[in-house]
Coordinates of C-alpha atoms and ligand atoms in Angstrom, one line a residue:
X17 CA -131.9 -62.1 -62.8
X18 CA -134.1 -59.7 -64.6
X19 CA -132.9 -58.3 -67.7
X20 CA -132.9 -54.6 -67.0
X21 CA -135.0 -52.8 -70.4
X22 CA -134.9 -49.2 -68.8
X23 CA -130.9 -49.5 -68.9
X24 CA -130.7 -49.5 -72.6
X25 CA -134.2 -48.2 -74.3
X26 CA -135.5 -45.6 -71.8
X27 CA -138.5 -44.4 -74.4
X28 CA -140.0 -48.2 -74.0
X29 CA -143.6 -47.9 -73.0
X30 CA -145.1 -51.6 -73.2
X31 CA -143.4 -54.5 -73.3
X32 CA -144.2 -58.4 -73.1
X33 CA -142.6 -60.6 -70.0
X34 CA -142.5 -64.0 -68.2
X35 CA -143.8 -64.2 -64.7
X36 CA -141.1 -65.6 -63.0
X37 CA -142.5 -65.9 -59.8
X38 CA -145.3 -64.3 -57.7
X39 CA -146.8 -64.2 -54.2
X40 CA -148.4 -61.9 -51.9
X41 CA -149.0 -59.5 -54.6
X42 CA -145.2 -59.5 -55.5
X43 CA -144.1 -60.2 -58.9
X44 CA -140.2 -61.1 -60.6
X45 CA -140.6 -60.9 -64.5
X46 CA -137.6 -62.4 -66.6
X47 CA -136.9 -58.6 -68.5
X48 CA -138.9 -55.6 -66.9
X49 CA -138.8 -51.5 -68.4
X50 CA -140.3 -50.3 -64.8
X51 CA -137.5 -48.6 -63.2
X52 CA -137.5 -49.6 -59.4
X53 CA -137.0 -46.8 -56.5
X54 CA -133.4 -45.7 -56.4
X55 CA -130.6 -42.8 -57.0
X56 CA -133.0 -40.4 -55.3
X57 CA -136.2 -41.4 -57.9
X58 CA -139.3 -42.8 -57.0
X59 CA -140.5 -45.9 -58.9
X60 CA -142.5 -46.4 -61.9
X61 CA -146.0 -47.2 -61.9
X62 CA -148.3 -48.8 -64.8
X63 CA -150.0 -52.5 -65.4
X64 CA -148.9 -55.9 -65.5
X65 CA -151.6 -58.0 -67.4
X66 CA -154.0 -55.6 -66.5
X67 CA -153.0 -55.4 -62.8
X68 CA -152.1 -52.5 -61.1
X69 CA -148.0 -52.0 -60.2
X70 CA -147.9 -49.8 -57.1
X71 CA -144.1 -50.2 -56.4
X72 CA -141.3 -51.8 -57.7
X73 CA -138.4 -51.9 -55.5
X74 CA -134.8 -53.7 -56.2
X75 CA -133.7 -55.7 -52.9
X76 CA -131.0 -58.1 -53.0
X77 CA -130.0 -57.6 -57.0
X78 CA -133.9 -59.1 -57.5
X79 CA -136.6 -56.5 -59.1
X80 CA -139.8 -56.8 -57.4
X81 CA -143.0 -55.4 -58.8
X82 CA -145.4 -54.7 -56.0
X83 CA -149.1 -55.6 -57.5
X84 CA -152.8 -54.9 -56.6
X85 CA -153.3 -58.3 -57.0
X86 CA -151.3 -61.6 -57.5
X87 CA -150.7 -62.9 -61.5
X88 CA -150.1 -66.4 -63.0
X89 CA -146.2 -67.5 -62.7
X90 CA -145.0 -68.8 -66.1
X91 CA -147.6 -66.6 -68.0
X92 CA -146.4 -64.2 -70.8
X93 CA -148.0 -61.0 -69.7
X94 CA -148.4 -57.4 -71.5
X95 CA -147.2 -55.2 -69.7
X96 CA -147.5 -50.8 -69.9
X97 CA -145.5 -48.0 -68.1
X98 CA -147.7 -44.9 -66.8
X99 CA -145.3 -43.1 -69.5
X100 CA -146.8 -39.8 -68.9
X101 CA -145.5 -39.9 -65.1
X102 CA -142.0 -41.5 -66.2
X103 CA -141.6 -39.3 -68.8
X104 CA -141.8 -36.2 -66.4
X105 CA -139.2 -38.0 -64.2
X106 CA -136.5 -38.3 -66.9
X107 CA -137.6 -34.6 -67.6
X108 CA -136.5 -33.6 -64.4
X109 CA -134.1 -36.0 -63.5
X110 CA -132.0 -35.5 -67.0
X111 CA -132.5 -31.7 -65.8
X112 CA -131.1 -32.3 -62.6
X113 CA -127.9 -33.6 -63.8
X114 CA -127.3 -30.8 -66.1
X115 CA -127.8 -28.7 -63.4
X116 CA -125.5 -30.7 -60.9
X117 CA -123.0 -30.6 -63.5
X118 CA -122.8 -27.0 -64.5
X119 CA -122.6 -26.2 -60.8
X120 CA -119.3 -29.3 -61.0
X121 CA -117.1 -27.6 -63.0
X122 CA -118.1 -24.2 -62.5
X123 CA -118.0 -23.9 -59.1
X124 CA -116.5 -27.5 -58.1
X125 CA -119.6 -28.7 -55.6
X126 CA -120.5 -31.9 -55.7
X127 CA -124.9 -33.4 -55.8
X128 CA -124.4 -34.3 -52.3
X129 CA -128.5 -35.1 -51.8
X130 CA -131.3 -35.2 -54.7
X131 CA -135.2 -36.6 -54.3
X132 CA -137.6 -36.6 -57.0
X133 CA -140.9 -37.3 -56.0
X134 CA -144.1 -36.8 -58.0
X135 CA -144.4 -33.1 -57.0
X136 CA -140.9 -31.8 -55.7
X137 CA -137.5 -31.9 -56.8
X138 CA -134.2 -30.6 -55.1
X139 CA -130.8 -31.4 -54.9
X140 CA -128.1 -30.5 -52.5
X141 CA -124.8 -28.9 -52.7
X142 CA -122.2 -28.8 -50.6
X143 CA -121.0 -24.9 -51.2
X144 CA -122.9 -21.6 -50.9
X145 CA -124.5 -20.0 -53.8
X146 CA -125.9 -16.7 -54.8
X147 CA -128.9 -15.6 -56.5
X148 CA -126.6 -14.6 -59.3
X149 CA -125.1 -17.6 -59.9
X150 CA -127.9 -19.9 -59.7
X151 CA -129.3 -17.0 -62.5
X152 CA -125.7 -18.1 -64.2
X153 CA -126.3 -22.0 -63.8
X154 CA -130.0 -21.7 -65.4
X155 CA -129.0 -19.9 -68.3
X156 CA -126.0 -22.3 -69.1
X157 CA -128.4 -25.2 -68.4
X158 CA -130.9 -24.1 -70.8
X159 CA -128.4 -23.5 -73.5
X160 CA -127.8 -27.1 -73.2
X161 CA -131.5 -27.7 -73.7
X162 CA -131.6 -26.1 -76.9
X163 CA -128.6 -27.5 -78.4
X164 CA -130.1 -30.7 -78.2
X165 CA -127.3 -32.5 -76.1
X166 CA -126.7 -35.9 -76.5
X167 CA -127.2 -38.2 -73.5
X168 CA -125.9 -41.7 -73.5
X169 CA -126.0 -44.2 -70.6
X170 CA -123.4 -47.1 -71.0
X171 CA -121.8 -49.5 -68.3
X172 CA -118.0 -48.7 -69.5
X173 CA -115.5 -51.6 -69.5
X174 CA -112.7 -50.0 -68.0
X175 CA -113.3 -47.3 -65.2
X176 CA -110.3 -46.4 -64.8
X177 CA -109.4 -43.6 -67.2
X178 CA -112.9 -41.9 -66.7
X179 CA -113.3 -38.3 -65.0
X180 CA -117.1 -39.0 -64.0
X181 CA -119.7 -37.7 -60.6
X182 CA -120.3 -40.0 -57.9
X183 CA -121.9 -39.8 -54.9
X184 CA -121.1 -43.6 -54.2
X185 CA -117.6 -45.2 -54.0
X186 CA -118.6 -47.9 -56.7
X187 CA -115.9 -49.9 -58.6
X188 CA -118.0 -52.2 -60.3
X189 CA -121.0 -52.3 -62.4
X190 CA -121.3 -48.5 -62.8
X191 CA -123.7 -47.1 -65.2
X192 CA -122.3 -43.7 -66.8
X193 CA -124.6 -41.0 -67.9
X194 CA -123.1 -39.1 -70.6
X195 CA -124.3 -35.6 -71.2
X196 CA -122.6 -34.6 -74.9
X197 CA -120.2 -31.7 -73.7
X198 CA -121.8 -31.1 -70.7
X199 CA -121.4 -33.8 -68.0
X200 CA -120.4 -37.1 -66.8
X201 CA -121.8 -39.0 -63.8
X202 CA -122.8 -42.2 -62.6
X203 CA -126.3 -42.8 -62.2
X204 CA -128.9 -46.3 -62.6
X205 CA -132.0 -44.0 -63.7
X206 CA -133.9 -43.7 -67.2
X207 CA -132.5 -40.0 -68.8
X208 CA -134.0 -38.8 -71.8
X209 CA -132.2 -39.2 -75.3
X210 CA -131.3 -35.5 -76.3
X211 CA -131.5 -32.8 -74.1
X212 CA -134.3 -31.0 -76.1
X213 CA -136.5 -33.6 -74.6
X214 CA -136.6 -31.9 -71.6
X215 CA -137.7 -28.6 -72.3
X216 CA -137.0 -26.0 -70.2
X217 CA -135.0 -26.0 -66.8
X218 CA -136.2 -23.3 -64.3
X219 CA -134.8 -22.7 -60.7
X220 CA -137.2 -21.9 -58.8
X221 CA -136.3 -21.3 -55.2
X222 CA -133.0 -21.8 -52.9
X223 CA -131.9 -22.2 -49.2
X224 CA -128.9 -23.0 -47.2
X225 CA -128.6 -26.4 -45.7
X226 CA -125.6 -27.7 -43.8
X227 CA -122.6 -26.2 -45.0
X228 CA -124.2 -25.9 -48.6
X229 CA -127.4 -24.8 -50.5
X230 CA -130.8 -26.8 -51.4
X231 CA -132.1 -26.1 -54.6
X232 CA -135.6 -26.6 -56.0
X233 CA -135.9 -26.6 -60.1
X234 CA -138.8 -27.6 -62.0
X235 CA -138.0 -29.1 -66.0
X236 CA -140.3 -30.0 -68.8
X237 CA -143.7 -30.1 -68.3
X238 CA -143.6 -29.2 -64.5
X239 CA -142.1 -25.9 -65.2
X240 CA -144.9 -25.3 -68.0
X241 CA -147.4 -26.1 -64.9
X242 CA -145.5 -24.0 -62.5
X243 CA -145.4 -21.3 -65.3
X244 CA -149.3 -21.6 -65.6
X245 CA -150.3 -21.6 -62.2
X246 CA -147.9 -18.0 -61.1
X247 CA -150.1 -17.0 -65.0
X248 CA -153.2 -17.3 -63.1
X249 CA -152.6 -15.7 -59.9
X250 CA -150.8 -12.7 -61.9
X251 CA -153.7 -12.4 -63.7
X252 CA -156.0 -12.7 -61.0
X253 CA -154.1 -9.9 -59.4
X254 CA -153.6 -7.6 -62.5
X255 CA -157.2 -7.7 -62.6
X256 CA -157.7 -6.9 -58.6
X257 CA -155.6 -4.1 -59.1
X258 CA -156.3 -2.9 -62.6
X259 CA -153.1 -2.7 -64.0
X260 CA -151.3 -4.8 -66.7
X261 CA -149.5 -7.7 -65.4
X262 CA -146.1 -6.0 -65.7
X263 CA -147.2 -3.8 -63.4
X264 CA -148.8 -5.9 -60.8
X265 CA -145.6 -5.8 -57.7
X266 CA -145.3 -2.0 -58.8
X267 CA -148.9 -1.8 -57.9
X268 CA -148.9 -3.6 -55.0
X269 CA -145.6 -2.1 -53.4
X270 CA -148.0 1.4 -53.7
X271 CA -150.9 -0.3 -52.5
X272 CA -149.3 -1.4 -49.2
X273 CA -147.8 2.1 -49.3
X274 CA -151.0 3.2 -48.8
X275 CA -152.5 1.5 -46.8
X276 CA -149.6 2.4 -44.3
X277 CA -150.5 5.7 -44.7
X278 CA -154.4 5.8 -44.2
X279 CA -153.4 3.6 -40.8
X280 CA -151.4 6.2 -39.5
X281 CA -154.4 8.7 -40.9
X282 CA -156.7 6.5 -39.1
X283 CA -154.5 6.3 -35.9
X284 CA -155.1 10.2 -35.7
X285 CA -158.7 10.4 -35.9
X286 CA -159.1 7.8 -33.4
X287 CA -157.2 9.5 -31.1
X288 CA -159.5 13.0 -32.2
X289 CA -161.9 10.9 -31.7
X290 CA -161.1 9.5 -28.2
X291 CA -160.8 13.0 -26.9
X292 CA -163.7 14.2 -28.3
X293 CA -166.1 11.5 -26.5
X294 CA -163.8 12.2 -23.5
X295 CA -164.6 16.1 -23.5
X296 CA -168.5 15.7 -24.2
X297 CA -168.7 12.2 -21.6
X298 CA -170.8 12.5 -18.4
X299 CA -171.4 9.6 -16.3
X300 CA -174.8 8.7 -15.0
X301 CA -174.0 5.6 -12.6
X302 CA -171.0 3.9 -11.0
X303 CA -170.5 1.8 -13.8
X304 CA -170.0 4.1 -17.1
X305 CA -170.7 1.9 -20.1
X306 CA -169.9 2.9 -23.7
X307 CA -170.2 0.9 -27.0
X308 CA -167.8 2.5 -29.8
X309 CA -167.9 0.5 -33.7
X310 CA -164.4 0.0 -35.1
X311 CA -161.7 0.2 -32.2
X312 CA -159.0 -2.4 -31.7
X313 CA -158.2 -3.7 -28.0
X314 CA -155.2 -1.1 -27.6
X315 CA -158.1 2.3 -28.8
X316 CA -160.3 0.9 -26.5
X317 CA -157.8 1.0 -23.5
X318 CA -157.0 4.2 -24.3
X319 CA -160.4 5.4 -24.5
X320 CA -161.6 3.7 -21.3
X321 CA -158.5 5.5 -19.6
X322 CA -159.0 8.7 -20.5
X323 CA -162.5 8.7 -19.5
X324 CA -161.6 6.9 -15.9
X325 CA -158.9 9.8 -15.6
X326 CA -161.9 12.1 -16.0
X327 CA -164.6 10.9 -14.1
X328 CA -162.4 8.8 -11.4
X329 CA -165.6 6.4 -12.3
X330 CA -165.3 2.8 -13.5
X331 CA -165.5 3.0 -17.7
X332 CA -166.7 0.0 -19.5
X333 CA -166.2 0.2 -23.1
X334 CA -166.9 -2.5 -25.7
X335 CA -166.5 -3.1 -29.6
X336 CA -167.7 -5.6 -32.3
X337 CA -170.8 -7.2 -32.7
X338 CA -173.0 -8.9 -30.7
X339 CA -171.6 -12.5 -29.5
X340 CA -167.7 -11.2 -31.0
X341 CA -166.8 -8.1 -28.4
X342 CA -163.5 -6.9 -27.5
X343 CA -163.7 -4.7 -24.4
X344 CA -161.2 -2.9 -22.0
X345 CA -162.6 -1.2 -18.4
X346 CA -160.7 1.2 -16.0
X347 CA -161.4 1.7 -12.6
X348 CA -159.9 1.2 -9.3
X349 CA -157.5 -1.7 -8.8
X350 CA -159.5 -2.9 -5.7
X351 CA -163.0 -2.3 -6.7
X352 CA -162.4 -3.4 -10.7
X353 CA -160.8 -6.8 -9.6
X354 CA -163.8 -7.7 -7.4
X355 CA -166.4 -6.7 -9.8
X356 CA -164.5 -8.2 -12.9
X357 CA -164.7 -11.6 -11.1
X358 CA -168.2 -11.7 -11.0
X359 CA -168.7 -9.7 -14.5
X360 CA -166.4 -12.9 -15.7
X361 CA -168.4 -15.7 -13.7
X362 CA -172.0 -14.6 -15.1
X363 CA -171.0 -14.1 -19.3
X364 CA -168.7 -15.8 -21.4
X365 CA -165.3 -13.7 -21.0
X366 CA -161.7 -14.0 -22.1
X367 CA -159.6 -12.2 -20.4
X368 CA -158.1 -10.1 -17.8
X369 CA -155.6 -7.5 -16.6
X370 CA -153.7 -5.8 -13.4
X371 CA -153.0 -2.2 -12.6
X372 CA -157.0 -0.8 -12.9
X373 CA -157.3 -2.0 -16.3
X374 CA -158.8 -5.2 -17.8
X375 CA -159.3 -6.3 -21.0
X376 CA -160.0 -9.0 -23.3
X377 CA -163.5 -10.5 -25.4
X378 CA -166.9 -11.6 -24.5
X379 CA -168.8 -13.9 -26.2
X380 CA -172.5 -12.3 -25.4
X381 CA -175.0 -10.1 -26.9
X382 CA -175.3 -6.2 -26.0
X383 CA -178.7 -6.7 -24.1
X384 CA -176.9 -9.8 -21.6
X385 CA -173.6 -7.4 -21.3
X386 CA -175.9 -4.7 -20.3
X387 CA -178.1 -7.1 -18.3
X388 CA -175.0 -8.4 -16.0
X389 CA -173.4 -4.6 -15.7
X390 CA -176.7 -3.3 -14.3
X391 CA -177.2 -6.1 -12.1
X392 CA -173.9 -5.9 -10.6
X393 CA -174.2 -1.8 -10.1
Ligands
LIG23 ZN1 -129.0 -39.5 -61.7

């Protein structure tokens, strides 16, 4: 069986080994440091002898490193962790279990679900939560961050007399993570040494799942990433906006208060508007056709029904651009429907409508609109 080095030295980068056996790209080495997939962690990654390990997986008590390419069996081989992505996995998983067991024994949930991939981490609870308390549970966790805590990982000799987390009913072979006044809890994944290791612990967003909450946090170098990345968009938007970045959701609360406000401005006008062409409108012929910049579907319905009610004439008004029109016509119900069918069968139209009013986009210039309207006058 392969002696386990992650269990006891968790900082062990590169190591030597003996290929025990390998085939299809599937290696056992006498004493590996890769961590395999398990308790809710993805596996290590690195190079055996220069190879590339893309998994490791433990299936049947047997470690199995899953290579780019097949090695020598009975060779010594040099072998190195991709410490920089294993490192930010013990950030984060030594995070979570600070987390999990602040939230233990002050609120009495139990880490009912975690994953920690390569991006995302969350872990379940099986009680509600508030904003305020998750506020609570950050601050505690950090505290423990910069005292330093202790953690040690041993396999205890006798179980009994130990007050630890579990999520499985295990009697045997159970690896203990100690966190020095903090937390107890059975786990088979690398943690870092001392609890300063990891930085910072931020709580970043919550939800409720089941009959509990799902929590996303970010630890170490993740949350100075996360940290970086809201730095640039608030300064991207300070900038926008002209105001210093502890100003920016002020800002932007007024802006969209604005904005509100020049709507319901431009909503009036419109209207004005609407009446004023209506007033001033003659029509020449039985079709009235009217091209108006800058109305939405519902001002152009309005418009082409006010000037219907006025002439008792079919009105044909369109907006946009050539190719991008929206449009809404008023007649009739029996003479619109007929002449909408053909308007629709000669240009490219979305569209349509019931009660003497149709509306909807066509995908034509001015000139083939105008074209088809005259032709079918
Ligand atoms: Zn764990």
């Amino acid at each position: 069986m392969t002696e386990k080095l992650y269990d006891v030295n968790s900082h062990l980068k590169e190591f030597s080994a003996t290929v025990l056996f390998c085939k299809d790209k599937k290696a056992v080495l006498d004493k590996t440091a890769f961590f395999p997939e398990g308790g809710g962690q993805t596996s290590d990654k690195g190079y055996i002898d220069g190879v590339k390990v893309l998994d490791v997986k433990e299936e049947n008590g047997e470690i199995y490193h899953y290579l780019e390419a097949d090695i020598e069996t009975g060779k010594t081989v040099d072998c190195k962790l991709d410490w920089e992505e294993r490192f930010d996995k013990m950030q984060n998983h030594s995070g979570e279990h600070i987390i999990s067991g602040i939230v233990h024994s002050l609120f009495g949930y139990d880490n009912v679900g975690f994953h920690l991939s390569d991006r995302e981490m969350t872990m379940d609870f099986n009680g509600m939560l508030t904003r305020e308390d998750l506020k609570r549970v950050e601050q505690l966790a950090n505290e423990i961050v910069w005292r330093g805590a202790k953690f040690n990982c041993y396999y205890p000799e006798n179980l009994e007399n130990l007050e630890y987390r579990s999520k499985l009913d295990l009697s045997e072979n159970v690896r203990i993570v100690e966190i020095e006044d903090c937390d107890m809890c059975a786990c088979c994944a690398p943690h870092v040494e001392n609890a300063g290791e990891i930085g910072i612990i931020k709580i970043l967003d919550f939800c409720k799942n089941k009959n509990g909450i799902r929590i996303w946090a970010v630890c170490g170098k993740r949350a100075l990433l996360d940290y970086n990345n809201r730095y640039q968009n608030d300064l991207k938007i300070s900038s926008l906006l002209c105001v210093p970045q502890t100003e920016i959701a002020k800002s932007v609360e007024k802006t969209l208060e604005n904005i509100e406000s020049l709507k319901y401005e431009i909503g009036g006008l419109k209207r004005r508007l609407i009446a004023e062409i209506t007033n001033s409108f003659v029509s020449e012929c039985k079709v009235s056709v009217l091209f108006q910049d800058g109305f939405d579907i519902k001002e152009l319905q309005l418009l082409s029904d006010a000037l219907h009610k006025k002439t008792g004439d079919m009105i044909a008004v369109f907006s946009g651009a050539d190719s991008e029109y929206s449009f809404a016509i008023c007649g009739e119900s029996e003479k619109l429907d007929g002449w909408f069918k053909d308007f629709k069968s000669k240009l490219n139209v979305r569209g349509g409508g019931r009660n003497g009013m149709v509306q909807g986009t066509v995908l034509n210039t001015k000139d083939e609109i105008l074209g088809v309207i005259n032709e079918l006058d």
